[in-house]
Structures are given as C-alpha cells and as structure tokens.
Coordinates of C-alpha atoms and ligand atoms in Angstrom, one line a residue:
X233 CA 219.8 115.0 50.8
X234 CA 219.1 118.7 50.2
X235 CA 220.4 120.4 46.9
X236 CA 221.5 124.2 47.6
X237 CA 221.9 126.3 44.3
X238 CA 223.3 129.6 45.1
X239 CA 223.2 131.6 41.8
X240 CA 226.1 134.4 42.8
X241 CA 229.2 134.1 45.2
X242 CA 227.5 136.1 48.0
X243 CA 224.6 133.5 48.2
X244 CA 227.1 130.4 48.3
X245 CA 228.8 132.1 51.2
X246 CA 225.7 132.9 53.1
X247 CA 224.4 129.3 52.5
X248 CA 227.8 127.8 53.5
X249 CA 227.6 130.0 56.6
X250 CA 224.1 128.8 57.6
X251 CA 225.0 124.9 56.7
X252 CA 228.5 124.5 57.7
X253 CA 228.2 120.8 56.8
X254 CA 227.0 121.2 53.2
X255 CA 229.4 119.8 50.9
X256 CA 230.4 121.9 48.0
X257 CA 230.2 120.5 44.5
X258 CA 232.3 121.7 41.7
X259 CA 232.8 119.2 38.9
X260 CA 231.8 116.6 41.1
X261 CA 234.4 114.0 39.8
X262 CA 235.4 113.1 43.6
X263 CA 232.1 114.2 45.5
X264 CA 229.9 111.9 43.1
X265 CA 232.5 108.9 43.3
X266 CA 232.0 109.3 47.0
X267 CA 228.2 109.7 47.2
X268 CA 227.9 106.6 44.5
X269 CA 230.1 104.6 46.6
X270 CA 228.2 105.3 49.7
X271 CA 231.3 106.7 51.6
X272 CA 229.3 109.9 52.2
X273 CA 225.8 111.2 52.3
X274 CA 225.8 114.8 53.4
X275 CA 222.6 116.4 54.4
X276 CA 223.0 119.4 52.0
X277 CA 225.2 119.6 48.8
X278 CA 226.3 123.2 47.7
X279 CA 226.4 123.2 43.8
X280 CA 228.8 125.8 42.8
X281 CA 228.1 125.6 38.9
X282 CA 225.7 128.6 38.7
X283 CA 228.7 130.9 40.0
X284 CA 230.6 131.8 36.6
X285 CA 233.4 133.8 38.1
X286 CA 234.9 130.4 39.6
X287 CA 235.5 129.6 36.0
X288 CA 237.5 132.4 35.2
X289 CA 241.1 133.6 35.5
X290 CA 243.0 136.6 35.3
X291 CA 246.6 137.0 34.3
X292 CA 248.4 139.7 36.3
X293 CA 251.8 140.9 36.3
X294 CA 253.2 138.6 38.8
X295 CA 250.5 136.0 39.4
X296 CA 247.6 134.3 37.8
X297 CA 244.4 134.5 39.7
X298 CA 242.6 131.1 38.8
X299 CA 239.2 130.6 39.7
X300 CA 238.4 127.6 41.9
X301 CA 236.3 125.7 39.4
X302 CA 238.7 126.5 36.1
X303 CA 238.9 122.9 34.5
X304 CA 241.9 121.4 33.8
X305 CA 241.6 121.5 30.3
X306 CA 241.2 125.3 30.1
X307 CA 244.7 125.4 32.1
X308 CA 246.3 123.5 29.5
X309 CA 244.8 125.2 26.4
X310 CA 245.0 128.6 27.8
X311 CA 247.7 128.9 30.8
X312 CA 250.5 126.9 29.4
X313 CA 252.8 129.8 29.1
X314 CA 252.0 131.2 32.6
X315 CA 251.3 127.7 34.6
X316 CA 253.7 125.2 32.6
X317 CA 254.0 123.0 35.4
X318 CA 250.4 122.9 36.7
X319 CA 249.5 122.8 32.8
X320 CA 251.9 119.5 32.5
X321 CA 250.2 118.1 35.7
X322 CA 246.6 118.9 34.4
X323 CA 247.6 116.9 31.3
X324 CA 248.3 113.9 33.5
X325 CA 244.7 113.8 35.0
X326 CA 242.1 111.1 34.3
X327 CA 240.6 111.4 31.0
X328 CA 239.5 114.4 28.5
X329 CA 236.3 114.0 30.2
X330 CA 237.3 114.3 33.7
X331 CA 239.9 117.3 33.0
X332 CA 236.7 119.2 31.4
X333 CA 235.0 118.8 34.7
X334 CA 237.5 119.1 37.5
X335 CA 239.8 121.7 38.7
X336 CA 242.2 122.9 41.1
X337 CA 239.6 124.2 43.6
X338 CA 238.0 120.4 43.6
X339 CA 241.8 119.0 44.0
X340 CA 242.5 121.1 46.8
X341 CA 238.8 120.3 48.7
X342 CA 240.0 116.6 48.6
X343 CA 243.4 117.3 49.7
X344 CA 244.6 114.0 48.5
X345 CA 248.3 113.5 48.7
X346 CA 248.0 111.9 45.1
X347 CA 246.1 114.9 43.9
X348 CA 248.2 115.9 40.7
X349 CA 247.9 119.7 41.1
X350 CA 249.6 119.7 44.5
X351 CA 253.2 119.1 43.6
X352 CA 252.9 121.7 40.8
X353 CA 251.2 124.1 43.1
X354 CA 254.1 123.8 45.8
X355 CA 256.8 124.0 43.4
X356 CA 255.2 127.3 41.5
X357 CA 254.3 128.9 44.7
X358 CA 250.8 129.9 45.2
X359 CA 248.5 131.2 47.6
X360 CA 244.4 129.7 48.3
X361 CA 242.0 132.4 48.5
X362 CA 239.5 131.2 50.9
X363 CA 236.3 133.3 51.9
X364 CA 233.4 133.0 54.3
X365 CA 230.9 135.8 55.3
X366 CA 233.5 136.5 58.0
X367 CA 235.8 137.7 55.4
X368 CA 238.6 136.7 53.0
X369 CA 242.2 135.3 53.8
X370 CA 245.0 133.9 51.6
X371 CA 246.3 130.7 52.8
X372 CA 249.8 130.1 51.4
X373 CA 250.2 126.9 49.7
X374 CA 252.9 125.3 52.4
X375 CA 250.3 125.9 55.4
X376 CA 246.9 124.4 53.2
X377 CA 247.8 120.9 53.4
X378 CA 246.8 119.8 57.3
X379 CA 246.6 116.1 57.1
X380 CA 245.7 112.9 54.9
X381 CA 242.5 114.4 53.2
X382 CA 242.7 117.7 55.4
X383 CA 242.8 121.2 54.6
X384 CA 243.1 124.5 56.3
X385 CA 239.6 125.5 55.3
X386 CA 237.3 126.5 58.1
X387 CA 233.7 124.7 57.9
X388 CA 232.1 128.0 56.9
X389 CA 234.7 128.7 54.1
X390 CA 234.9 128.3 50.4
X391 CA 237.8 128.3 48.1
X392 CA 237.3 131.6 45.8
X393 CA 240.6 131.3 43.6
X394 CA 244.2 130.3 43.8
X395 CA 247.0 133.0 43.4
X396 CA 249.6 131.2 41.3
X397 CA 253.1 132.8 40.9
X398 CA 253.6 133.1 37.2
X399 CA 256.5 131.0 35.7
X400 CA 259.8 133.1 35.5
X401 CA 261.7 129.9 34.6
X402 CA 261.2 126.3 33.3
X403 CA 258.9 123.9 35.1
X404 CA 258.5 120.2 34.9
X405 CA 256.1 117.6 36.4
X406 CA 256.8 113.9 36.4
X407 CA 254.3 111.1 37.6
X408 CA 254.6 107.5 37.9
X409 CA 251.6 105.1 37.4
X410 CA 250.7 101.9 35.9
X411 CA 249.8 103.3 32.6
X412 CA 249.7 106.7 30.7
X413 CA 246.0 107.9 31.2
X414 CA 243.4 107.4 33.7
X415 CA 245.8 106.7 36.6
X416 CA 245.9 108.2 40.2
X417 CA 249.7 108.9 41.1
X418 CA 251.8 105.9 42.3
X419 CA 253.9 109.0 43.3
X420 CA 254.8 112.4 41.4
X421 CA 257.4 115.2 41.5
X422 CA 257.1 118.9 40.4
X423 CA 259.9 121.3 40.2
X424 CA 260.0 125.0 39.2
X425 CA 263.3 127.1 38.6
X426 CA 262.7 130.6 39.7
X427 CA 265.7 132.6 38.3
X428 CA 264.4 135.7 39.3
X429 CA 265.1 134.8 43.0
X430 CA 267.7 132.1 42.3
X431 CA 265.4 129.8 43.8
X432 CA 264.2 126.0 42.8
X433 CA 261.3 124.9 44.4
X434 CA 259.8 121.2 44.6
X435 CA 256.6 119.4 45.2
X436 CA 256.2 115.8 46.0
X437 CA 252.8 113.8 45.4
X438 CA 251.7 110.6 46.9
X439 CA 254.8 109.8 49.0
X440 CA 253.7 111.2 52.4
X441 CA 250.5 111.7 54.3
X442 CA 250.0 115.4 52.5
X443 CA 251.8 116.7 49.6
X444 CA 255.0 118.0 50.5
X445 CA 258.1 120.0 49.4
X446 CA 261.4 118.5 49.5
X447 CA 262.8 121.3 51.5
X448 CA 266.2 119.9 52.3
X449 CA 266.9 119.0 48.7
X450 CA 265.7 122.6 47.8
X451 CA 268.0 124.1 50.5
X452 CA 271.3 122.1 49.5
X453 CA 270.6 122.9 45.8
X454 CA 269.9 126.5 46.2
X455 CA 273.1 126.6 48.2
X456 CA 275.2 124.9 45.6
X457 CA 273.8 126.5 42.8
X458 CA 274.7 130.0 44.5
X459 CA 278.1 128.8 45.5
X460 CA 279.0 127.8 42.0
X461 CA 277.7 130.6 40.1
X462 CA 275.4 128.3 38.0
X463 CA 272.6 130.9 37.6
X464 CA 275.0 133.3 36.1
X465 CA 277.6 130.9 34.1
X466 CA 274.7 128.6 33.0
X467 CA 277.5 125.6 33.5
X468 CA 276.0 121.8 33.4
X469 CA 275.3 120.9 37.3
X470 CA 277.8 118.6 38.4
X471 CA 276.8 115.1 38.8
X472 CA 277.4 115.4 42.5
X473 CA 275.2 118.2 43.1
X474 CA 272.2 116.1 41.0
X475 CA 272.9 113.3 43.0
X476 CA 272.7 114.7 46.3
X477 CA 269.5 116.6 45.3
X478 CA 268.0 113.4 44.2
X479 CA 268.8 111.6 47.5
X480 CA 267.7 114.4 49.6
X481 CA 264.0 114.5 47.7
X482 CA 264.2 110.8 48.2
X483 CA 264.6 111.2 51.9
X484 CA 262.1 113.9 52.1
X485 CA 259.1 111.2 51.4
X486 CA 257.4 109.6 54.3
X487 CA 255.5 106.9 52.2
X488 CA 253.2 103.8 52.9
X489 CA 252.9 100.5 51.1
X490 CA 249.5 100.4 49.5
X491 CA 247.6 98.6 46.5
X492 CA 249.5 101.0 44.1
X493 CA 253.0 100.7 45.1
X494 CA 255.5 100.1 48.0
X495 CA 257.1 102.7 50.2
X496 CA 260.5 101.7 48.9
X497 CA 259.6 101.9 45.4
X498 CA 258.0 105.4 46.1
X499 CA 261.3 106.7 47.7
X500 CA 263.4 105.5 44.9
X501 CA 261.4 106.8 41.9
X502 CA 260.8 110.3 43.6
X503 CA 264.5 110.3 43.4
X504 CA 264.8 109.4 39.7
X505 CA 262.0 111.8 39.1
X506 CA 263.9 114.3 40.9
X507 CA 267.0 113.7 39.1
X508 CA 265.3 114.2 35.6
X509 CA 263.4 116.7 36.1
X510 CA 266.1 118.7 37.4
X511 CA 268.1 117.7 34.2
X512 CA 265.1 118.6 31.8
X513 CA 264.4 122.1 33.4
X514 CA 268.3 123.2 34.0
X515 CA 268.8 122.1 30.4
X516 CA 266.0 124.4 29.3
X517 CA 267.3 127.0 31.3
X518 CA 270.8 126.9 30.0
X519 CA 269.6 126.5 26.4
X520 CA 268.5 123.9 24.1
X521 CA 270.5 120.9 23.1
X522 CA 273.0 120.5 25.8
X523 CA 272.4 117.5 28.7
X524 CA 273.0 117.6 32.2
X525 CA 276.2 115.5 33.1
X526 CA 275.7 112.4 34.9
X527 CA 272.0 112.4 34.5
X528 CA 270.6 109.0 32.7
Ligands
LIG119 C1 237.9 108.6 36.9 C2 238.7 109.5 37.6 C3 240.0 109.6 37.4 C4 240.5 110.7 38.0 N1 242.1 110.8 37.8 C5 242.8 111.7 38.7 C6 243.9 111.9 38.5 O1 244.6 111.4 37.5 N2 244.5 112.8 39.1 C7 243.9 113.6 40.1 O2 244.6 114.7 40.7 N3 242.7 113.6 40.4 C8 242.0 112.7 39.6 N4 240.6 112.2 40.0 C9 240.1 113.1 41.2 C10 239.2 114.7 40.6 O3 239.1 114.3 39.2 C11 239.9 115.7 40.6 O4 240.5 115.8 42.4 C12 239.3 116.7 40.6 O5 240.5 117.9 40.8 C13 238.0 117.5 41.4 O6 237.5 118.5 41.0 P1 236.2 118.8 41.0 O7 235.6 120.0 40.4 O8 235.4 117.4 40.1 O9 235.9 118.7 42.4 P2 234.4 118.1 43.2 O10 234.1 117.0 43.2 O11 233.2 118.9 42.9 O12 234.8 118.2 44.8 C14 236.1 117.9 45.2 C15 236.2 118.3 46.8 O13 236.5 119.6 46.8 C16 235.4 120.4 47.4 N5 235.2 121.4 46.7 C17 235.0 121.7 45.4 N6 235.0 123.0 45.3 C18 235.3 123.8 46.1 C19 235.4 125.2 46.5 N7 235.3 126.1 45.7 N8 235.6 125.5 47.6 C20 235.5 124.7 48.8 N9 235.5 123.0 48.4 C21 235.6 122.9 47.2 C22 234.0 119.4 47.7 O14 233.3 119.8 48.5 C23 234.9 118.1 47.8 O15 235.2 117.7 48.8 C24 240.0 111.4 39.2 C25 238.4 111.3 39.3 C26 237.8 110.3 38.8 C27 236.4 110.1 38.9

C-alpha cells in the first residue's frame, strides 16, 4: 500500500486525478477500522492531514463553510450557536478521542445510514463542496446519498467543505442507542425549525438504506402550521397535528432488522423522536417554560 502525502489542496486533487482509486484518509476513524479488519486493502491511501485549510471554518452571513476535516469537538466548542443541530449530533458521536479525530467530511465519505452528522445536515440544509482538477461543484445534501454507504462523489473528487445554512430557529437531534456513549445509532432523528421561511426540515438516520428526510411529515406540518397561523401566534401545536407528524415520520422509514434493532422498533422509535423533538423545538420557539399539548 502506497501512502500519498500531498502538502496542499492542489497536490491532493492532482494525486486523486492520477490515482482515482486512492482512498482519502482524514481522521482515519472509519478508514483504519476497515484496514485493520482487512475489509479493505487499497493500493493507495491519500492522507489529507497536511492540508490545514480542511480543518478551518468560516461563518458567513447565511452559511457556515465547514472544512471537511473540522473535528466534531471543534463543532461542539465553537459552532454551537450557528449549527446547534450538528453540535448536538456531534456530542453523541463515540468518545472524546474519536470526536477529536473524526469529522463531517469522513462521515459523508463513508455515507453510512447510521452516521450521526447526516440527520442534522439534512434538517439544517446544506451543500457539499466537491472538487477535482476538473472544477468545483456544490452537491445539495438531498442528492448526496445515493445508496447504502454510497455517495454522489466522482472517483476523482474530494470533499473540500460543507456549506451549512446557519440556524435561524431551534434545532434538535435525538438518537436511540443501547447506551449513552460509544454507540452507533439504532436510529436517529434531526429537526430544524426555519422561521424565516416558515418551514420545518427533518433528517432520519439508520432507518432506511440512506439517511433521508421525512418529506411527507414536513409537508404536512408546514401546511398545518401555516393554516393555523402558528408561526405568528406561537400557539401550542395541537395534539392531532403532532400525532400525524409523528406517524408520517415513522412511515417515511424503510428499515431493516439487524443486530442493533428490529425494523418495527426503529419505525416506532422514529415516531417517538419526531414527536419529542418537535415538542422541544416548538417550546423553545414560542418561549421557555411551556409544553407541547399532548406530548408525553
Ligand atoms: C470506536 C468508534 C466509534 C464510532 N462511533 C461513531 C458514532 O457514534 N457516530 C458516527 O457517526 N460515527 C461513528 N464512528 C465512525 C467515524 O468516527 C465517523 O464516521 C467519522 O465522521 C469519520 O471521520 P474521519 O475523519 O475519521 O474519516 P476517515 O476514516 O478518515 O474517512 C472516512 C471515509 O471518508 C472518506 N473521506 C475522508 N475525508 C474525505 C474528503 N475530504 N473527501 C472525500 N472523501 C473523504 C475516506 O476515504 C473514507 O471513505 C465511530 C468510529 C469508531 C472507530
């Protein structure tokens, strides 16, 4: 196995163009596991660790441009206000050691349906900045996940950054696992309220072949909130609306039975998480100290 160590982004792109099968390595928390277990023996590893800009971020007017290798611990420490959903999701990743090494670029590279960044990215709305020697393109997050552990990157492309919409309202992330740390999600749910556009977006993890949005649930809720004037009057969302939102979120799942949980349990748990996270975010939106009617 050859180890390619580009000193700049341009060198990395050139190396990837010359060796399209080269496997990029950032934090290595997925790549090294695969190599150690002999699941993968790439001809070339492309080490991105000398490229400092991949670990930097910029906070703009409307978006955060998050370098592909910014570790989860930095998102938690520095971007909690701008990216609250992703910061909460980062908290649930593995252990401090893994959070210091792993980042969103690696999560996207692996594109596991159980990756914790995905529901938060889907709910917040973002674009993946992919680049090759041929040029740069922004891939909408909805088009990024193409199959089980598959993504929309071309063989010569690398992820440079992720452009994530800054929060304009409350966001939440909920994850079911067998314990509170060092656990891959049985299933997960992200939600983001976008009062500026009067929309709610969602993301579901580990309950379908790819990370997905609960689009029907979103459409239903967005129409119900609009019709009831909820964004203006800040009233408690009625139990019937909450129930239907949760049922539609549950119905969006297409899970499997596996060692972590059954399909039936995952569907059920996603409905519960949808109801709870809607309750938490809406309560935050309308003011502290109030609770969502009917939500237990
Ligand atoms: C003990 C343990 C616990 C874990 N727990 C969790 C957990 O709770 N939640 C969770 O979501 N994940 C978990 N993971 C998985 C892993 O930590 C995450 O997926 C992490 O985000 C990977 O980031 P990384 O930088 O280490 O990626 P790497 O391992 O370096 O790379 C991962 C993949 O992305 C590709 N890649 C990396 N950077 C780029 C780039 N710039 N452009 C294109 N492709 C790129 C690589 O080629 C590879 O295919 C765990 C891993 C371990 C070892």
